Amino acid sequence: MFERLSRQPDDPLLALIGIFKADPRTDKVDLGVGVYRDEAGHSPIFRAVKAAEQRIWASQDSKAYVAPEGDQGFLDLLWTMVGGKASPVHAAGVQTPGGSGALRLAADLIRQAGTGRIWLGLPSWPNHAGIFAAAGLAIETYPYFDVPSQTLLLDGMLEALQRAQPGDAVLLHASCHNPTGAPLGAADWARITDVIATRGLVPLIDSAYQGFGAGFEGDVAGLRALVAAIPEALVAVSCSKSFGLYRERTGALFAVAGTTAAVETARSNLVAIARTSYSMPPDHGSAIVKTILGTPELYDDWRAELESMRQRLASLRRSFAEALGGRWSNSLAIGKQEGMFSLLPLTPAEVMTLREKHGVYMPTSGRINVAGLKLSDVTRVAGLFKAI
Ligand code: LMR
């Protein structure tokens, strides 16, 4: 059987991790995979995560299964964090292996229930299309961002969504758009909400960077307004970045609607889909998140550390944009974008020159992870981009 298979290419973004590691140059710069880094280039474990792990180690007395939908305590606290304390909607959550697991579960549900079509922005996180196609969804696209001018294409997006059929799903990023970092303002969210409501579309909102963009509440403000205004939505939450739990694969999918009956039906379908896929989610990461969200002193410390990461990203952005000067006509936009990513107007050949000649690593799309810069190194790295 294996002989009938053909060899698959490595995922280009994940392959970069190994290629970067193998480069012996000491002044190399990793602007590749979306992992937060500090000024020393290290991806730290949050202080609150370490403290929560100690508490869990001391108190956990069993590794028996939790429940098909995961830990309800974790799900309740996580939905309060994302949906808000006063959320006017009902939400049924299912714990998933990371945010990607949540997206795949959402895709399977859409396939089972809906038109089997999802609208993706151009560009979007490359794995979005892969996940939805693997679940058998047809992919339609809407314009989102113009790379040379570094501008949002909101009118084009809304025009495209006017052509969507009732019941079609639409993928939106809650904040810190991956790969462009282009923020949506409240007025933009209101216009998107209008089209979704009038066309009868079902948004699938990917929330993976809460706390890294406009602020902890600001990063979910658009999401909250949207789900309160429409009958049904799906919200995929990743804890990888906001809690630094990348390898623990911690996330959840929430089915949101105006009635408990609707969300309970969605929950039963999600649990049934998960059962035939991975059966039950991993627990360690969710136990950490539950402990942090449910313990005031850990919560406060986690929020403070997350805020310091957000501030670091914002100041790196400002310095990098200034140091680039007029390299691109809209270089300064990079300073106003949010989260870890910006998408630079570089050709694949220019990306390879930066990699091979200067040890600056990023995917061939030209996406950079701003967190991979060091304040002390911004001028030198910007100089390399200017010379290309
Ligand atoms: C990224 O976009 O770099 C991260 O979300 C990691 C991944 O899995 O692609």
mmCIF file of C-alpha atoms and ligand atoms in Angstrom:
data_model
loop_
_atom_site.group_PDB
_atom_site.id
_atom_site.type_symbol
_atom_site.label_atom_id
_atom_site.label_comp_id
_atom_site.label_asym_id
_atom_site.label_seq_id
_atom_site.Cartn_x
_atom_site.Cartn_y
_atom_site.Cartn_z
ATOM 1 C CA MET A 1 0.000 0.000 0.000
ATOM 2 C CA PHE A 2 2.726 2.478 0.913
ATOM 3 C CA GLU A 3 4.231 2.056 -2.557
ATOM 4 C CA ARG A 4 1.072 3.515 -4.061
ATOM 5 C CA LEU A 5 1.523 6.706 -2.013
ATOM 6 C CA SER A 6 3.577 9.568 -3.299
ATOM 7 C CA ARG A 7 5.980 11.474 -1.074
ATOM 8 C CA GLN A 8 4.428 14.689 0.353
ATOM 9 C CA PRO A 9 6.390 17.921 0.591
ATOM 10 C CA ASP A 10 7.202 19.140 4.112
ATOM 11 C CA ASP A 11 5.015 21.951 5.406
ATOM 12 C CA PRO A 12 7.130 24.953 4.335
ATOM 13 C CA LEU A 13 6.530 26.953 7.532
ATOM 14 C CA LEU A 14 7.227 24.083 9.931
ATOM 15 C CA ALA A 15 10.254 22.984 7.873
ATOM 16 C CA LEU A 16 11.768 26.433 8.526
ATOM 17 C CA ILE A 17 12.154 25.520 12.230
ATOM 18 C CA GLY A 18 14.672 22.787 11.352
ATOM 19 C CA ILE A 19 16.424 24.776 8.612
ATOM 20 C CA PHE A 20 16.931 27.701 11.006
ATOM 21 C CA LYS A 21 18.259 25.427 13.771
ATOM 22 C CA ALA A 22 20.791 23.892 11.397
ATOM 23 C CA ASP A 23 22.249 27.293 10.393
ATOM 24 C CA PRO A 24 25.492 27.776 12.396
ATOM 25 C CA ARG A 25 25.605 31.596 11.978
ATOM 26 C CA THR A 26 25.406 33.300 15.388
ATOM 27 C CA ASP A 27 23.781 36.496 14.055
ATOM 28 C CA LYS A 28 20.937 34.598 12.314
ATOM 29 C CA VAL A 29 17.411 35.987 12.780
ATOM 30 C CA ASP A 30 14.257 33.845 13.048
ATOM 31 C CA LEU A 31 11.221 35.669 11.651
ATOM 32 C CA GLY A 32 9.525 32.368 10.736
ATOM 33 C CA VAL A 33 7.025 30.346 12.731
ATOM 34 C CA GLY A 34 4.543 32.286 14.882
ATOM 35 C CA VAL A 35 5.929 31.779 18.360
ATOM 36 C CA TYR A 36 6.475 34.695 20.777
ATOM 37 C CA ARG A 37 10.114 35.437 21.601
ATOM 38 C CA ASP A 38 11.744 37.702 24.150
ATOM 39 C CA GLU A 39 14.728 40.014 23.651
ATOM 40 C CA ALA A 40 17.057 37.012 24.101
ATOM 41 C CA GLY A 41 15.252 35.135 21.298
ATOM 42 C CA HIS A 42 13.740 32.705 23.800
ATOM 43 C CA SER A 43 10.087 31.530 23.938
ATOM 44 C CA PRO A 44 9.474 31.788 27.666
ATOM 45 C CA ILE A 45 7.038 29.788 29.783
ATOM 46 C CA PHE A 46 4.681 32.235 31.527
ATOM 47 C CA ARG A 47 5.347 32.509 35.287
ATOM 48 C CA ALA A 48 1.664 31.729 35.903
ATOM 49 C CA VAL A 49 1.920 28.565 33.782
ATOM 50 C CA LYS A 50 4.819 27.266 35.890
ATOM 51 C CA ALA A 51 2.910 28.072 39.098
ATOM 52 C CA ALA A 52 -0.264 26.399 37.777
ATOM 53 C CA GLU A 53 1.709 23.286 36.816
ATOM 54 C CA GLN A 54 3.054 23.033 40.366
ATOM 55 C CA ARG A 55 -0.464 23.260 41.781
ATOM 56 C CA ILE A 56 -1.739 20.642 39.334
ATOM 57 C CA TRP A 57 1.161 18.300 40.145
ATOM 58 C CA ALA A 58 0.407 18.632 43.854
ATOM 59 C CA SER A 59 -3.348 18.174 43.624
ATOM 60 C CA GLN A 60 -4.145 15.982 40.596
ATOM 61 C CA ASP A 61 -4.918 12.447 41.744
ATOM 62 C CA SER A 62 -5.951 10.692 38.538
ATOM 63 C CA LYS A 63 -5.264 10.555 34.825
ATOM 64 C CA ALA A 64 -8.571 8.844 34.005
ATOM 65 C CA TYR A 65 -10.642 10.286 31.130
ATOM 66 C CA VAL A 66 -12.301 13.638 31.804
ATOM 67 C CA ALA A 67 -15.283 13.803 29.427
ATOM 68 C CA PRO A 68 -15.897 13.653 25.662
ATOM 69 C CA GLU A 69 -16.246 17.451 25.456
ATOM 70 C CA GLY A 70 -13.244 18.006 27.734
ATOM 71 C CA ASP A 71 -13.259 19.890 31.022
ATOM 72 C CA GLN A 72 -16.433 21.954 31.434
ATOM 73 C CA GLY A 73 -14.752 24.203 34.015
ATOM 74 C CA PHE A 74 -12.066 25.112 31.474
ATOM 75 C CA LEU A 75 -14.679 25.698 28.762
ATOM 76 C CA ASP A 76 -16.792 27.995 30.965
ATOM 77 C CA LEU A 77 -13.808 30.114 31.995
ATOM 78 C CA LEU A 78 -12.441 30.274 28.445
ATOM 79 C CA TRP A 79 -15.783 31.368 27.009
ATOM 80 C CA THR A 80 -16.032 34.106 29.635
ATOM 81 C CA MET A 81 -12.558 35.267 28.546
ATOM 82 C CA VAL A 82 -13.457 35.324 24.854
ATOM 83 C CA GLY A 83 -17.207 35.973 24.818
ATOM 84 C CA GLY A 84 -17.286 38.292 27.845
ATOM 85 C CA LYS A 85 -18.959 38.079 31.246
ATOM 86 C CA ALA A 86 -22.181 39.594 29.990
ATOM 87 C CA SER A 87 -22.345 37.599 26.763
ATOM 88 C CA PRO A 88 -25.979 37.740 25.589
ATOM 89 C CA VAL A 89 -25.635 34.505 23.605
ATOM 90 C CA HIS A 90 -25.536 30.823 24.481
ATOM 91 C CA ALA A 91 -22.357 28.941 23.723
ATOM 92 C CA ALA A 92 -21.626 25.218 23.765
ATOM 93 C CA GLY A 93 -17.921 24.489 23.953
ATOM 94 C CA VAL A 94 -15.899 21.445 23.030
ATOM 95 C CA GLN A 95 -12.258 21.282 24.075
ATOM 96 C CA THR A 96 -9.922 20.529 21.166
ATOM 97 C CA PRO A 97 -6.282 19.680 20.455
ATOM 98 C CA GLY A 98 -5.172 23.286 19.823
ATOM 99 C CA GLY A 99 -6.811 25.930 17.686
ATOM 100 C CA SER A 100 -6.160 23.853 14.570
ATOM 101 C CA GLY A 101 -8.170 21.005 16.116
ATOM 102 C CA ALA A 102 -11.002 23.480 16.698
ATOM 103 C CA LEU A 103 -10.877 24.641 13.075
ATOM 104 C CA ARG A 104 -10.979 21.065 11.792
ATOM 105 C CA LEU A 105 -13.914 20.228 14.046
ATOM 106 C CA ALA A 106 -15.719 23.346 12.792
ATOM 107 C CA ALA A 107 -14.999 22.326 9.204
ATOM 108 C CA ASP A 108 -16.440 18.849 9.789
ATOM 109 C CA LEU A 109 -19.565 20.370 11.364
ATOM 110 C CA ILE A 110 -20.023 22.809 8.476
ATOM 111 C CA ARG A 111 -19.702 19.925 6.032
ATOM 112 C CA GLN A 112 -22.218 17.872 7.971
ATOM 113 C CA ALA A 113 -24.760 20.668 8.353
ATOM 114 C CA GLY A 114 -24.307 23.349 5.796
ATOM 115 C CA THR A 115 -23.634 24.220 2.220
ATOM 116 C CA GLY A 116 -20.163 22.737 2.418
ATOM 117 C CA ARG A 117 -18.663 26.078 1.395
ATOM 118 C CA ILE A 118 -16.373 28.433 3.262
ATOM 119 C CA TRP A 119 -15.097 31.895 2.303
ATOM 120 C CA LEU A 120 -11.482 32.685 3.121
ATOM 121 C CA GLY A 121 -9.699 36.027 2.921
ATOM 122 C CA LEU A 122 -6.788 36.506 0.554
ATOM 123 C CA PRO A 123 -4.341 36.095 2.115
ATOM 124 C CA SER A 124 -5.051 33.968 5.173
ATOM 125 C CA TRP A 125 -3.025 31.581 7.366
ATOM 126 C CA PRO A 126 -1.898 28.969 4.778
ATOM 127 C CA ASN A 127 -3.156 26.053 6.865
ATOM 128 C CA HIS A 128 -6.735 27.397 6.815
ATOM 129 C CA ALA A 129 -7.240 26.281 3.229
ATOM 130 C CA GLY A 130 -5.529 22.954 3.950
ATOM 131 C CA ILE A 131 -7.756 22.184 6.940
ATOM 132 C CA PHE A 132 -10.999 23.110 5.172
ATOM 133 C CA ALA A 133 -10.106 21.267 1.977
ATOM 134 C CA ALA A 134 -9.158 18.162 3.988
ATOM 135 C CA ALA A 135 -12.654 18.221 5.509
ATOM 136 C CA GLY A 136 -14.158 18.323 2.009
ATOM 137 C CA LEU A 137 -15.298 21.945 2.024
ATOM 138 C CA ALA A 138 -15.299 23.980 -1.164
ATOM 139 C CA ILE A 139 -13.233 27.134 -0.724
ATOM 140 C CA GLU A 140 -14.280 30.541 -2.020
ATOM 141 C CA THR A 141 -12.185 33.625 -1.484
ATOM 142 C CA TYR A 142 -12.679 37.292 -0.686
ATOM 143 C CA PRO A 143 -10.015 40.011 -1.047
ATOM 144 C CA TYR A 144 -8.614 41.132 2.308
ATOM 145 C CA PHE A 145 -5.280 42.909 2.004
ATOM 146 C CA ASP A 146 -3.148 44.541 -0.664
ATOM 147 C CA VAL A 147 0.502 43.786 0.075
ATOM 148 C CA PRO A 148 2.271 46.520 -1.970
ATOM 149 C CA SER A 149 0.148 49.317 -0.481
ATOM 150 C CA GLN A 150 -0.258 47.540 2.927
ATOM 151 C CA THR A 151 -3.968 48.361 2.965
ATOM 152 C CA LEU A 152 -7.116 46.531 3.977
ATOM 153 C CA LEU A 153 -9.485 45.774 1.085
ATOM 154 C CA LEU A 154 -12.702 46.073 3.044
ATOM 155 C CA ASP A 155 -14.915 47.184 0.144
ATOM 156 C CA GLY A 156 -13.725 44.289 -2.008
ATOM 157 C CA MET A 157 -14.311 41.900 0.878
ATOM 158 C CA LEU A 158 -17.886 43.081 1.442
ATOM 159 C CA GLU A 159 -18.633 43.027 -2.269
ATOM 160 C CA ALA A 160 -17.416 39.413 -2.531
ATOM 161 C CA LEU A 161 -19.434 38.331 0.516
ATOM 162 C CA GLN A 162 -22.575 39.762 -1.131
ATOM 163 C CA ARG A 163 -22.215 36.864 -3.585
ATOM 164 C CA ALA A 164 -22.117 34.210 -0.818
ATOM 165 C CA GLN A 165 -25.129 31.915 -0.493
ATOM 166 C CA PRO A 166 -27.208 31.754 2.708
ATOM 167 C CA GLY A 167 -25.660 29.160 5.023
ATOM 168 C CA ASP A 168 -22.143 29.595 3.614
ATOM 169 C CA ALA A 169 -19.424 29.842 6.262
ATOM 170 C CA VAL A 170 -17.026 32.827 6.398
ATOM 171 C CA LEU A 171 -13.654 32.615 8.106
ATOM 172 C CA LEU A 172 -12.679 35.754 10.047
ATOM 173 C CA HIS A 173 -9.672 36.457 12.282
ATOM 174 C CA ALA A 174 -10.679 37.933 15.659
ATOM 175 C CA SER A 175 -7.514 40.085 15.802
ATOM 176 C CA CYS A 176 -3.808 40.091 14.912
ATOM 177 C CA HIS A 177 -4.535 38.874 11.399
ATOM 178 C CA ASN A 178 -2.224 36.077 10.266
ATOM 179 C CA PRO A 179 -0.329 36.808 7.999
ATOM 180 C CA THR A 180 -0.940 40.556 7.515
ATOM 181 C CA GLY A 181 -1.389 42.070 11.004
ATOM 182 C CA ALA A 182 -3.975 44.397 9.416
ATOM 183 C CA PRO A 183 -6.413 45.496 12.119
ATOM 184 C CA LEU A 184 -10.189 45.747 11.687
ATOM 185 C CA GLY A 185 -11.736 48.747 13.444
ATOM 186 C CA ALA A 186 -15.161 48.768 15.133
ATOM 187 C CA ALA A 187 -16.735 50.372 12.053
ATOM 188 C CA ASP A 188 -15.228 47.645 9.833
ATOM 189 C CA TRP A 189 -16.645 44.933 12.090
ATOM 190 C CA ALA A 190 -20.054 46.621 11.958
ATOM 191 C CA ARG A 191 -20.071 46.573 8.155
ATOM 192 C CA ILE A 192 -18.955 42.924 8.064
ATOM 193 C CA THR A 193 -21.664 42.049 10.607
ATOM 194 C CA ASP A 194 -24.272 43.745 8.403
ATOM 195 C CA VAL A 195 -23.375 41.675 5.352
ATOM 196 C CA ILE A 196 -23.237 38.443 7.347
ATOM 197 C CA ALA A 197 -26.658 39.168 8.858
ATOM 198 C CA THR A 198 -28.345 40.152 5.592
ATOM 199 C CA ARG A 199 -26.847 37.290 3.562
ATOM 200 C CA GLY A 200 -27.569 34.678 6.283
ATOM 201 C CA LEU A 201 -23.916 33.590 6.513
ATOM 202 C CA VAL A 202 -22.299 31.670 9.364
ATOM 203 C CA PRO A 203 -19.032 33.189 10.620
ATOM 204 C CA LEU A 204 -16.240 30.965 11.856
ATOM 205 C CA ILE A 205 -14.046 33.288 13.908
ATOM 206 C CA ASP A 206 -10.476 32.209 14.567
ATOM 207 C CA SER A 207 -9.293 33.741 17.850
ATOM 208 C CA ALA A 208 -5.654 32.803 18.380
ATOM 209 C CA TYR A 209 -3.920 35.966 19.611
ATOM 210 C CA GLN A 210 -6.083 37.522 22.325
ATOM 211 C CA GLY A 211 -3.947 40.001 24.255
ATOM 212 C CA PHE A 212 -1.335 40.619 21.545
ATOM 213 C CA GLY A 213 -3.059 43.289 19.453
ATOM 214 C CA ALA A 214 -5.332 46.145 20.500
ATOM 215 C CA GLY A 215 -5.462 44.815 24.088
ATOM 216 C CA PHE A 216 -7.030 41.954 25.997
ATOM 217 C CA GLU A 217 -10.642 43.141 25.594
ATOM 218 C CA GLY A 218 -10.085 45.079 22.374
ATOM 219 C CA ASP A 219 -8.903 41.930 20.583
ATOM 220 C CA VAL A 220 -12.306 40.284 21.027
ATOM 221 C CA ALA A 221 -14.555 43.363 20.827
ATOM 222 C CA GLY A 222 -15.426 42.815 17.151
ATOM 223 C CA LEU A 223 -16.066 39.117 17.736
ATOM 224 C CA ARG A 224 -18.389 39.877 20.669
ATOM 225 C CA ALA A 225 -20.393 42.450 18.717
ATOM 226 C CA LEU A 226 -20.708 40.088 15.761
ATOM 227 C CA VAL A 227 -21.912 37.031 17.679
ATOM 228 C CA ALA A 228 -24.451 39.152 19.583
ATOM 229 C CA ALA A 229 -25.952 40.412 16.321
ATOM 230 C CA ILE A 230 -26.451 37.225 14.307
ATOM 231 C CA PRO A 231 -28.291 33.951 14.897
ATOM 232 C CA GLU A 232 -25.393 31.460 14.709
ATOM 233 C CA ALA A 233 -21.600 31.485 14.799
ATOM 234 C CA LEU A 234 -18.624 29.258 15.479
ATOM 235 C CA VAL A 235 -15.635 30.502 17.476
ATOM 236 C CA ALA A 236 -12.318 28.606 17.391
ATOM 237 C CA VAL A 237 -10.023 29.526 20.281
ATOM 238 C CA SER A 238 -6.334 28.723 20.566
ATOM 239 C CA CYS A 239 -4.467 28.930 23.887
ATOM 240 C CA SER A 240 -1.086 28.446 22.174
ATOM 241 C CA LYS A 241 -0.037 32.074 22.053
ATOM 242 C CA SER A 242 -2.078 33.788 24.780
ATOM 243 C CA PHE A 243 -0.886 31.252 27.375
ATOM 244 C CA GLY A 244 2.353 30.221 25.604
ATOM 245 C CA LEU A 245 1.143 26.598 25.559
ATOM 246 C CA TYR A 246 2.086 25.830 21.954
ATOM 247 C CA ARG A 247 3.146 22.219 22.409
ATOM 248 C CA GLU A 248 0.365 21.362 24.876
ATOM 249 C CA ARG A 249 -2.242 21.638 22.089
ATOM 250 C CA THR A 250 -4.911 23.510 24.005
ATOM 251 C CA GLY A 251 -7.987 25.044 22.433
ATOM 252 C CA ALA A 252 -11.739 24.901 22.070
ATOM 253 C CA LEU A 253 -14.542 25.320 19.602
ATOM 254 C CA PHE A 254 -17.677 27.181 20.686
ATOM 255 C CA ALA A 255 -21.009 26.927 18.866
ATOM 256 C CA VAL A 256 -22.853 30.147 19.572
ATOM 257 C CA ALA A 257 -26.574 30.815 19.131
ATOM 258 C CA GLY A 258 -29.555 32.571 20.660
ATOM 259 C CA THR A 259 -31.082 29.457 22.261
ATOM 260 C CA THR A 260 -29.775 26.637 24.447
ATOM 261 C CA ALA A 261 -31.582 24.066 22.291
ATOM 262 C CA ALA A 262 -29.608 25.146 19.199
ATOM 263 C CA VAL A 263 -26.224 25.050 20.898
ATOM 264 C CA GLU A 264 -26.943 21.715 22.608
ATOM 265 C CA THR A 265 -27.687 20.134 19.227
ATOM 266 C CA ALA A 266 -24.442 21.595 17.876
ATOM 267 C CA ARG A 267 -22.534 20.282 20.910
ATOM 268 C CA SER A 268 -23.838 16.739 20.461
ATOM 269 C CA ASN A 269 -22.719 16.775 16.822
ATOM 270 C CA LEU A 270 -19.297 18.164 17.702
ATOM 271 C CA VAL A 271 -18.745 15.513 20.363
ATOM 272 C CA ALA A 272 -19.806 12.784 17.914
ATOM 273 C CA ILE A 273 -17.401 14.087 15.244
ATOM 274 C CA ALA A 274 -14.546 14.321 17.757
ATOM 275 C CA ARG A 275 -15.211 10.766 18.969
ATOM 276 C CA THR A 276 -14.489 9.327 15.537
ATOM 277 C CA SER A 277 -11.434 11.532 15.084
ATOM 278 C CA TYR A 278 -9.349 11.767 18.286
ATOM 279 C CA SER A 279 -11.971 10.571 20.796
ATOM 280 C CA MET A 280 -11.106 12.975 23.609
ATOM 281 C CA PRO A 281 -8.877 16.037 23.938
ATOM 282 C CA PRO A 282 -5.585 16.211 25.880
ATOM 283 C CA ASP A 283 -5.981 17.596 29.410
ATOM 284 C CA HIS A 284 -2.719 19.076 30.686
ATOM 285 C CA GLY A 285 -2.895 22.422 28.873
ATOM 286 C CA SER A 286 -6.547 22.969 29.701
ATOM 287 C CA ALA A 287 -5.865 22.176 33.377
ATOM 288 C CA ILE A 288 -3.218 24.931 33.330
ATOM 289 C CA VAL A 289 -5.558 27.439 31.669
ATOM 290 C CA LYS A 290 -8.391 26.577 34.073
ATOM 291 C CA THR A 291 -6.076 27.052 37.043
ATOM 292 C CA ILE A 292 -4.837 30.431 35.782
ATOM 293 C CA LEU A 293 -8.264 31.764 34.836
ATOM 294 C CA GLY A 294 -9.735 30.565 38.139
ATOM 295 C CA THR A 295 -7.016 31.800 40.536
ATOM 296 C CA PRO A 296 -6.957 35.606 40.968
ATOM 297 C CA GLU A 297 -3.239 35.965 41.783
ATOM 298 C CA LEU A 298 -2.192 33.745 38.837
ATOM 299 C CA TYR A 299 -4.676 35.505 36.575
ATOM 300 C CA ASP A 300 -3.298 38.957 37.418
ATOM 301 C CA ASP A 301 0.299 37.851 36.927
ATOM 302 C CA TRP A 302 -0.538 36.175 33.587
ATOM 303 C CA ARG A 303 -2.357 39.299 32.340
ATOM 304 C CA ALA A 304 0.606 41.481 33.340
ATOM 305 C CA GLU A 305 3.105 39.240 31.546
ATOM 306 C CA LEU A 306 0.893 39.047 28.457
ATOM 307 C CA GLU A 307 0.579 42.840 28.437
ATOM 308 C CA SER A 308 4.362 43.211 28.584
ATOM 309 C CA MET A 309 4.626 40.956 25.513
ATOM 310 C CA ARG A 310 2.065 43.090 23.703
ATOM 311 C CA GLN A 311 3.991 46.252 24.558
ATOM 312 C CA ARG A 312 7.232 44.684 23.360
ATOM 313 C CA LEU A 313 5.643 43.757 20.027
ATOM 314 C CA ALA A 314 4.222 47.262 19.596
ATOM 315 C CA SER A 315 7.563 48.925 20.283
ATOM 316 C CA LEU A 316 9.389 46.497 17.973
ATOM 317 C CA ARG A 317 6.889 47.375 15.254
ATOM 318 C CA ARG A 318 7.397 51.117 15.712
ATOM 319 C CA SER A 319 11.203 50.826 15.711
ATOM 320 C CA PHE A 320 11.273 48.489 12.726
ATOM 321 C CA ALA A 321 8.899 50.688 10.693
ATOM 322 C CA GLU A 322 10.986 53.773 11.455
ATOM 323 C CA ALA A 323 14.253 52.001 10.683
ATOM 324 C CA LEU A 324 12.895 50.802 7.342
ATOM 325 C CA GLY A 325 12.256 54.440 6.451
ATOM 326 C CA GLY A 326 11.048 54.615 2.887
ATOM 327 C CA ARG A 327 12.083 51.069 1.907
ATOM 328 C CA TRP A 328 8.526 50.497 0.738
ATOM 329 C CA SER A 329 6.077 53.306 0.116
ATOM 330 C CA ASN A 330 3.983 52.100 3.045
ATOM 331 C CA SER A 331 6.642 50.812 5.423
ATOM 332 C CA LEU A 332 5.145 52.898 8.234
ATOM 333 C CA ALA A 333 1.954 50.769 8.125
ATOM 334 C CA ILE A 334 3.971 47.954 9.746
ATOM 335 C CA GLY A 335 4.180 50.094 12.887
ATOM 336 C CA LYS A 336 0.390 50.399 13.034
ATOM 337 C CA GLN A 337 -0.380 46.740 12.381
ATOM 338 C CA GLU A 338 -0.966 44.392 15.315
ATOM 339 C CA GLY A 339 0.153 41.044 16.689
ATOM 340 C CA MET A 340 3.087 38.985 15.548
ATOM 341 C CA PHE A 341 2.826 39.198 11.779
ATOM 342 C CA SER A 342 3.305 41.554 8.867
ATOM 343 C CA LEU A 343 3.377 40.584 5.217
ATOM 344 C CA LEU A 344 6.141 42.374 3.365
ATOM 345 C CA PRO A 345 6.225 43.049 -0.377
ATOM 346 C CA LEU A 346 9.166 40.702 -1.031
ATOM 347 C CA THR A 347 9.597 38.264 -3.907
ATOM 348 C CA PRO A 348 10.478 34.631 -3.079
ATOM 349 C CA ALA A 349 13.940 35.312 -4.580
ATOM 350 C CA GLU A 350 14.452 38.251 -2.198
ATOM 351 C CA VAL A 351 13.344 36.078 0.729
ATOM 352 C CA MET A 352 15.916 33.462 -0.281
ATOM 353 C CA THR A 353 18.668 36.076 -0.586
ATOM 354 C CA LEU A 354 17.914 37.340 2.920
ATOM 355 C CA ARG A 355 18.013 33.751 4.172
ATOM 356 C CA GLU A 356 21.101 32.513 2.364
ATOM 357 C CA LYS A 357 23.243 35.633 2.367
ATOM 358 C CA HIS A 358 22.255 37.181 5.689
ATOM 359 C CA GLY A 359 20.700 34.406 7.828
ATOM 360 C CA VAL A 360 17.314 36.182 8.062
ATOM 361 C CA TYR A 361 14.602 33.527 7.970
ATOM 362 C CA MET A 362 10.953 33.903 6.926
ATOM 363 C CA PRO A 363 8.560 31.938 4.709
ATOM 364 C CA THR A 364 8.683 32.703 0.971
ATOM 365 C CA SER A 365 5.376 34.583 1.260
ATOM 366 C CA GLY A 366 7.356 37.448 2.861
ATOM 367 C CA ARG A 367 5.557 37.111 6.221
ATOM 368 C CA ILE A 368 7.645 38.147 9.194
ATOM 369 C CA ASN A 369 7.132 37.271 12.850
ATOM 370 C CA VAL A 370 7.926 40.616 14.448
ATOM 371 C CA ALA A 371 8.552 38.894 17.814
ATOM 372 C CA GLY A 372 11.649 37.298 16.256
ATOM 373 C CA LEU A 373 13.309 40.732 16.074
ATOM 374 C CA LYS A 374 15.398 42.082 18.933
ATOM 375 C CA LEU A 375 15.235 45.776 19.797
ATOM 376 C CA SER A 376 19.023 45.762 19.897
ATOM 377 C CA ASP A 377 19.160 44.336 16.362
ATOM 378 C CA VAL A 378 16.349 46.260 14.623
ATOM 379 C CA THR A 379 18.598 48.771 12.854
ATOM 380 C CA ARG A 380 20.926 46.073 11.506
ATOM 381 C CA VAL A 381 18.045 43.850 10.305
ATOM 382 C CA ALA A 382 16.145 46.786 8.770
ATOM 383 C CA GLY A 383 19.371 47.674 6.953
ATOM 384 C CA LEU A 384 19.438 44.196 5.403
ATOM 385 C CA PHE A 385 15.843 44.637 4.174
ATOM 386 C CA LYS A 386 16.697 48.071 2.786
ATOM 387 C CA ALA A 387 19.686 46.710 0.895
ATOM 388 C CA ILE A 388 17.730 43.939 -0.804
HETATM 389 C C1 LMR B 1 2.118 30.333 12.414
HETATM 390 O O1 LMR B 1 1.298 30.791 11.607
HETATM 391 O O2 LMR B 1 3.335 30.530 12.321
HETATM 392 C C2 LMR B 1 1.617 29.517 13.572
HETATM 393 O O3 LMR B 1 0.236 29.551 13.634
HETATM 394 C C3 LMR B 1 2.191 28.147 13.568
HETATM 395 C C4 LMR B 1 1.568 27.234 12.550
HETATM 396 O O4 LMR B 1 1.131 26.163 12.942
HETATM 397 O O5 LMR B 1 1.535 27.555 11.364
#
